[in-house]
Amino acid sequence: MQHTIVMTGASRGIGRVAAGQILRQSPDVHLLVVARGSCGAQLAAELATGGHTVSHVSADLGSLDSVRSAATEIRDQLDRGDLPPLRGFAGNAGMQYTNALTETPDGFESTFAVNVLANHLFVRLLQDCFAAPARIVITASDTHFGDFKHNMGMVPGPAWKPPDVLARTGAFPNPDTVVAGRTAYSTSKLAAIYLVHEYARRLPAGIDAIAYNPGFVPGTGLARNADLVSRFAMRRILPVMTLTPFATSRNAAGRYLADAVLGTPQAPTGSYVNRSRVDRSSEESYDPRREGELWNAAERLTAT
């Protein structure tokens, strides 16, 4: 039976690979990509070659009003029957900035806004549209471990603070530095796992929530806001690491993401899927008190 999967972050990197894999593996999928401006129409046209069913909705994930408008448009299409039943949401879009001072039009720190609040708003506005069985997949990162084993010291570990502090610029020491920007990134990915745990508790039965970790994937667009040297290293030097166990190729990470969205491997709601298998996230990521506080803050910060 035909069904809809909504996906953010499908225009480049592992998301672009995953979108193609989803369409090849599941011909019944109507893939709805959420992308900024004219990029969505072009992406949908490229993905639709070969007879696949793809449409798009425009949104700037750094603007909650834009996210709200996109989610409302998707709801309206589902209500009118213009889209088949909604069975999946892949919140794959993510940003990493060179500082912790970049601010959205809503006044939020941009990393937290895109990586946490945008996903939460999509999930909450689409929640009652899902037709069970359905799966929500949020792309996390093993940078949330904060140790050398998982990121070889390239990204500082998370520095958790009250969510209202994390949501604003300047939450970390020396906020104008790259270190602060990367700390904002790893902290936002810890927050994403906290919210997945809350979704597992709060969403209706039959709607599963999964955190997906692609591992370290050089060669994607994640570092596009970094300095020239860092961008060169990510594109030209670090991809060699995919020949070792320390990194994942873009194609492999995209295939694993597609599998997570389509339900392979089997993963109970609230799971952390590490590349191709269910695994444990960091010990810090299991904290019901923080999870509840973040849920309450995200509800308040995304309210109209």
GROMACS .gro file of C-alpha atoms in nm:
model
  304
    1MET     CA    1   0.000   0.000   0.000
    2GLN     CA    2   0.135   0.342  -0.093
    3HIS     CA    3   0.238   0.562   0.198
    4THR     CA    4   0.417   0.890   0.263
    5ILE     CA    5   0.756   0.951   0.422
    6VAL     CA    6   0.852   1.311   0.500
    7MET     CA    7   1.224   1.385   0.499
    8THR     CA    8   1.442   1.684   0.581
    9GLY     CA    9   1.808   1.707   0.486
   10ALA     CA   10   1.766   1.508   0.164
   11SER     CA   11   1.940   1.754  -0.067
   12ARG     CA   12   2.301   1.656   0.007
   13GLY     CA   13   2.529   1.416   0.191
   14ILE     CA   14   2.391   1.105   0.352
   15GLY     CA   15   2.036   1.235   0.317
   16ARG     CA   16   2.064   1.245  -0.061
   17VAL     CA   17   2.190   0.888  -0.065
   18ALA     CA   18   1.920   0.777   0.180
   19ALA     CA   19   1.641   0.936  -0.024
   20GLY     CA   20   1.744   0.742  -0.333
   21GLN     CA   21   1.778   0.421  -0.135
   22ILE     CA   22   1.433   0.460   0.021
   23LEU     CA   23   1.275   0.500  -0.320
   24ARG     CA   24   1.461   0.201  -0.464
   25GLN     CA   25   1.390  -0.027  -0.169
   26SER     CA   26   1.025   0.070  -0.126
   27PRO     CA   27   0.847   0.147  -0.456
   28ASP     CA   28   0.525   0.221  -0.268
   29VAL     CA   29   0.674   0.523  -0.093
   30HIS     CA   30   0.563   0.874  -0.177
   31LEU     CA   31   0.868   1.069  -0.059
   32LEU     CA   32   0.798   1.427   0.043
   33VAL     CA   33   1.121   1.625   0.078
   34VAL     CA   34   1.138   1.943   0.282
   35ALA     CA   35   1.398   2.184   0.146
   36ARG     CA   36   1.464   2.554   0.121
   37GLY     CA   37   1.336   2.758  -0.174
   38SER     CA   38   1.373   2.628  -0.528
   39CYS     CA   39   1.611   2.352  -0.410
   40GLY     CA   40   1.311   2.134  -0.318
   41ALA     CA   41   1.158   2.138  -0.665
   42GLN     CA   42   1.489   2.049  -0.829
   43LEU     CA   43   1.557   1.775  -0.575
   44ALA     CA   44   1.211   1.625  -0.619
   45ALA     CA   45   1.253   1.622  -0.997
   46GLU     CA   46   1.591   1.449  -0.971
   47LEU     CA   47   1.463   1.186  -0.729
   48ALA     CA   48   1.147   1.120  -0.932
   49THR     CA   49   1.339   0.989  -1.233
   50GLY     CA   50   1.264   0.623  -1.292
   51GLY     CA   51   0.898   0.654  -1.204
   52HIS     CA   52   0.935   0.727  -0.833
   53THR     CA   53   0.674   0.944  -0.659
   54VAL     CA   54   0.835   1.248  -0.502
   55SER     CA   55   0.701   1.588  -0.402
   56HIS     CA   56   0.835   1.878  -0.200
   57VAL     CA   57   0.741   2.144   0.050
   58SER     CA   58   0.956   2.451   0.103
   59ALA     CA   59   1.086   2.542   0.449
   60ASP     CA   60   1.372   2.724   0.616
   61LEU     CA   61   1.446   2.507   0.920
   62GLY     CA   62   1.604   2.804   1.095
   63SER     CA   63   1.263   2.972   1.114
   64LEU     CA   64   0.993   2.819   1.332
   65ASP     CA   65   0.726   3.006   1.138
   66SER     CA   66   0.855   2.847   0.819
   67VAL     CA   67   0.861   2.500   0.978
   68ARG     CA   68   0.509   2.554   1.111
   69SER     CA   69   0.387   2.660   0.767
   70ALA     CA   70   0.547   2.355   0.601
   71ALA     CA   71   0.400   2.112   0.855
   72THR     CA   72   0.057   2.272   0.814
   73GLU     CA   73   0.081   2.235   0.436
   74ILE     CA   74   0.168   1.867   0.475
   75ARG     CA   75  -0.126   1.818   0.714
   76ASP     CA   76  -0.360   1.985   0.466
   77GLN     CA   77  -0.241   1.762   0.182
   78LEU     CA   78  -0.295   1.453   0.397
   79ASP     CA   79  -0.642   1.572   0.500
   80ARG     CA   80  -0.741   1.633   0.138
   81GLY     CA   81  -0.616   1.292   0.032
   82ASP     CA   82  -0.350   1.445  -0.192
   83LEU     CA   83  -0.093   1.235  -0.007
   84PRO     CA   84  -0.122   0.868   0.091
   85PRO     CA   85  -0.116   0.781   0.465
   86LEU     CA   86   0.184   0.915   0.659
   87ARG     CA   87   0.407   0.636   0.784
   88GLY     CA   88   0.743   0.802   0.837
   89PHE     CA   89   0.935   1.116   0.925
   90ALA     CA   90   1.312   1.144   0.885
   91GLY     CA   91   1.457   1.447   1.060
   92ASN     CA   92   1.798   1.431   0.898
   93ALA     CA   93   1.881   1.799   0.845
   94GLY     CA   94   2.154   1.928   1.072
   95MET     CA   95   2.381   2.229   1.101
   96GLN     CA   96   2.716   2.301   1.263
   97TYR     CA   97   2.837   2.659   1.291
   98THR     CA   98   3.177   2.815   1.352
   99ASN     CA   99   3.058   2.983   1.671
  100ALA     CA  100   2.775   2.977   1.925
  101LEU     CA  101   2.654   3.325   1.837
  102THR     CA  102   2.460   3.260   1.515
  103GLU     CA  103   2.099   3.355   1.578
  104THR     CA  104   1.776   3.268   1.399
  105PRO     CA  105   1.498   3.519   1.322
  106ASP     CA  106   1.319   3.382   1.630
  107GLY     CA  107   1.613   3.476   1.852
  108PHE     CA  108   1.737   3.120   1.910
  109GLU     CA  109   2.092   2.987   1.872
  110SER     CA  110   2.091   2.843   1.521
  111THR     CA  111   2.239   2.499   1.597
  112PHE     CA  112   1.979   2.432   1.865
  113ALA     CA  113   1.700   2.573   1.649
  114VAL     CA  114   1.773   2.354   1.344
  115ASN     CA  115   1.894   2.036   1.515
  116VAL     CA  116   1.642   2.030   1.800
  117LEU     CA  117   1.348   2.271   1.778
  118ALA     CA  118   1.270   2.225   1.407
  119ASN     CA  119   1.250   1.848   1.441
  120HIS     CA  120   1.038   1.876   1.754
  121LEU     CA  121   0.793   2.111   1.587
  122PHE     CA  122   0.757   1.881   1.286
  123VAL     CA  123   0.700   1.578   1.509
  124ARG     CA  124   0.439   1.752   1.723
  125LEU     CA  125   0.246   1.907   1.433
  126LEU     CA  126   0.241   1.583   1.235
  127GLN     CA  127   0.188   1.355   1.534
  128ASP     CA  128  -0.184   1.295   1.489
  129CYS     CA  129  -0.145   1.244   1.114
  130PHE     CA  130   0.063   0.926   1.137
  131ALA     CA  131  -0.099   0.598   1.037
  132ALA     CA  132   0.039   0.314   1.248
  133PRO     CA  133   0.272   0.144   1.212
  134ALA     CA  134   0.488   0.452   1.165
  135ARG     CA  135   0.847   0.543   1.241
  136ILE     CA  136   1.015   0.872   1.329
  137VAL     CA  137   1.393   0.878   1.279
  138ILE     CA  138   1.604   1.166   1.409
  139THR     CA  139   1.968   1.179   1.298
  140ALA     CA  140   2.194   1.201   1.604
  141SER     CA  141   2.573   1.181   1.625
  142ASP     CA  142   2.832   0.991   1.824
  143THR     CA  143   2.987   1.328   1.909
  144HIS     CA  144   2.742   1.318   2.201
  145PHE     CA  145   2.974   1.067   2.370
  146GLY     CA  146   3.238   1.336   2.404
  147ASP     CA  147   3.534   1.097   2.412
  148PHE     CA  148   3.833   1.025   2.192
  149LYS     CA  149   3.707   0.681   2.098
  150HIS     CA  150   3.403   0.819   1.919
  151ASN     CA  151   3.536   1.135   1.752
  152MET     CA  152   3.916   1.127   1.795
  153GLY     CA  153   3.908   1.460   1.975
  154MET     CA  154   3.784   1.652   1.671
  155VAL     CA  155   3.462   1.769   1.837
  156PRO     CA  156   3.431   1.868   2.205
  157GLY     CA  157   3.180   1.671   2.405
  158PRO     CA  158   2.843   1.812   2.504
  159ALA     CA  159   2.819   2.064   2.786
  160TRP     CA  160   2.465   2.032   2.911
  161LYS     CA  161   2.289   2.334   3.055
  162PRO     CA  162   1.923   2.421   3.120
  163PRO     CA  163   1.741   2.407   2.784
  164ASP     CA  164   1.644   2.774   2.799
  165VAL     CA  165   2.016   2.858   2.816
  166LEU     CA  166   2.108   2.621   2.532
  167ALA     CA  167   1.839   2.774   2.314
  168ARG     CA  168   2.007   3.116   2.323
  169THR     CA  169   2.335   3.239   2.184
  170GLY     CA  170   2.643   3.254   2.404
  171ALA     CA  171   2.563   2.941   2.607
  172PHE     CA  172   2.926   2.823   2.609
  173PRO     CA  173   3.259   2.984   2.705
  174ASN     CA  174   3.425   3.192   2.432
  175PRO     CA  175   3.109   3.177   2.221
  176ASP     CA  176   3.275   3.339   1.920
  177THR     CA  177   3.510   3.042   1.870
  178VAL     CA  178   3.495   2.724   1.664
  179VAL     CA  179   3.520   2.521   1.987
  180ALA     CA  180   3.199   2.680   2.113
  181GLY     CA  181   3.026   2.613   1.780
  182ARG     CA  182   3.124   2.247   1.787
  183THR     CA  183   3.021   2.217   2.151
  184ALA     CA  184   2.681   2.355   2.052
  185TYR     CA  185   2.665   2.082   1.786
  186SER     CA  186   2.749   1.788   2.014
  187THR     CA  187   2.514   1.924   2.281
  188SER     CA  188   2.231   1.955   2.028
  189LYS     CA  189   2.280   1.591   1.931
  190LEU     CA  190   2.257   1.485   2.295
  191ALA     CA  191   1.935   1.686   2.312
  192ALA     CA  192   1.802   1.502   2.006
  193ILE     CA  193   1.848   1.169   2.185
  194TYR     CA  194   1.675   1.303   2.496
  195LEU     CA  195   1.374   1.400   2.286
  196VAL     CA  196   1.365   1.061   2.114
  197HIS     CA  197   1.337   0.902   2.458
  198GLU     CA  198   1.049   1.136   2.540
  199TYR     CA  199   0.875   1.058   2.210
  200ALA     CA  200   0.901   0.689   2.294
  201ARG     CA  201   0.719   0.758   2.622
  202ARG     CA  202   0.460   1.003   2.495
  203LEU     CA  203   0.365   0.918   2.137
  204PRO     CA  204   0.072   0.682   2.073
  205ALA     CA  205   0.135   0.311   2.036
  206GLY     CA  206   0.242   0.222   1.684
  207ILE     CA  207   0.444   0.540   1.630
  208ASP     CA  208   0.805   0.449   1.703
  209ALA     CA  209   1.086   0.700   1.753
  210ILE     CA  210   1.448   0.613   1.675
  211ALA     CA  211   1.777   0.803   1.705
  212TYR     CA  212   2.014   0.720   1.419
  213ASN     CA  213   2.391   0.765   1.439
  214PRO     CA  214   2.574   0.760   1.104
  215GLY     CA  215   2.916   0.776   1.270
  216PHE     CA  216   3.186   1.011   1.148
  217VAL     CA  217   3.110   1.078   0.781
  218PRO     CA  218   3.369   1.300   0.608
  219GLY     CA  219   3.290   1.457   0.276
  220THR     CA  220   2.937   1.576   0.358
  221GLY     CA  221   2.815   1.935   0.368
  222LEU     CA  222   2.800   1.950   0.747
  223ALA     CA  223   3.115   2.163   0.769
  224ARG     CA  224   3.009   2.404   0.494
  225ASN     CA  225   3.014   2.695   0.743
  226ALA     CA  226   3.363   2.610   0.867
  227ASP     CA  227   3.685   2.788   0.776
  228LEU     CA  228   3.859   2.719   0.446
  229VAL     CA  229   4.117   2.480   0.591
  230SER     CA  230   3.853   2.273   0.772
  231ARG     CA  231   3.634   2.254   0.463
  232PHE     CA  232   3.930   2.139   0.253
  233ALA     CA  233   4.020   1.872   0.510
  234MET     CA  234   3.662   1.743   0.529
  235ARG     CA  235   3.631   1.720   0.151
  236ARG     CA  236   3.978   1.611   0.043
  237ILE     CA  237   4.176   1.457   0.328
  238LEU     CA  238   3.949   1.301   0.588
  239PRO     CA  239   3.748   1.089   0.337
  240VAL     CA  240   4.050   0.856   0.329
  241MET     CA  241   3.950   0.755   0.683
  242THR     CA  242   3.647   0.573   0.544
  243LEU     CA  243   3.892   0.297   0.459
  244THR     CA  244   3.935   0.244   0.835
  245PRO     CA  245   3.687   0.148   1.110
  246PHE     CA  246   3.697   0.508   1.240
  247ALA     CA  247   3.474   0.657   0.972
  248THR     CA  248   3.170   0.575   0.758
  249SER     CA  249   3.146   0.649   0.388
  250ARG     CA  250   2.864   0.874   0.274
  251ASN     CA  251   2.709   0.591   0.071
  252ALA     CA  252   2.717   0.347   0.362
  253ALA     CA  253   2.576   0.602   0.606
  254GLY     CA  254   2.298   0.685   0.360
  255ARG     CA  255   2.208   0.319   0.319
  256TYR     CA  256   2.199   0.273   0.695
  257LEU     CA  257   1.973   0.577   0.731
  258ALA     CA  258   1.736   0.440   0.467
  259ASP     CA  259   1.724   0.109   0.652
  260ALA     CA  260   1.647   0.286   0.979
  261VAL     CA  261   1.361   0.479   0.818
  262LEU     CA  262   1.217   0.168   0.651
  263GLY     CA  263   1.236  -0.043   0.966
  264THR     CA  264   1.551  -0.247   0.913
  265PRO     CA  265   1.703  -0.328   1.155
  266GLN     CA  266   1.428  -0.413   1.399
  267ALA     CA  267   1.447  -0.149   1.670
  268PRO     CA  268   1.201  -0.088   1.953
  269THR     CA  269   1.084   0.267   2.006
  270GLY     CA  270   1.339   0.481   2.186
  271SER     CA  271   1.633   0.289   2.037
  272TYR     CA  272   1.969   0.426   1.930
  273VAL     CA  273   2.065   0.277   1.594
  274ASN     CA  274   2.441   0.297   1.553
  275ARG     CA  275   2.502   0.267   1.181
  276SER     CA  276   2.338  -0.071   1.109
  277ARG     CA  277   2.259  -0.206   1.454
  278VAL     CA  278   2.079  -0.119   1.775
  279ASP     CA  279   2.328  -0.005   2.037
  280ARG     CA  280   2.351   0.195   2.358
  281SER     CA  281   2.410   0.565   2.339
  282SER     CA  282   2.624   0.737   2.604
  283GLU     CA  283   2.548   0.694   2.971
  284GLU     CA  284   2.479   1.067   2.989
  285SER     CA  285   2.205   1.029   2.728
  286TYR     CA  286   1.983   0.832   2.968
  287ASP     CA  287   1.855   1.099   3.205
  288PRO     CA  288   1.477   1.116   3.254
  289ARG     CA  289   1.500   1.444   3.445
  290ARG     CA  290   1.684   1.621   3.161
  291GLU     CA  291   1.455   1.458   2.906
  292GLY     CA  292   1.146   1.589   3.080
  293GLU     CA  293   1.294   1.937   3.121
  294LEU     CA  294   1.389   1.949   2.754
  295TRP     CA  295   1.044   1.833   2.647
  296ASN     CA  296   0.879   2.108   2.851
  297ALA     CA  297   1.116   2.371   2.715
  298ALA     CA  298   1.075   2.257   2.354
  299GLU     CA  299   0.698   2.267   2.393
  300ARG     CA  300   0.713   2.620   2.527
  301LEU     CA  301   0.971   2.749   2.278
  302THR     CA  302   0.787   2.615   1.974
  303ALA     CA  303   0.439   2.725   2.085
  304THR     CA  304   0.263   2.984   1.868
   0.00000   0.00000   0.00000
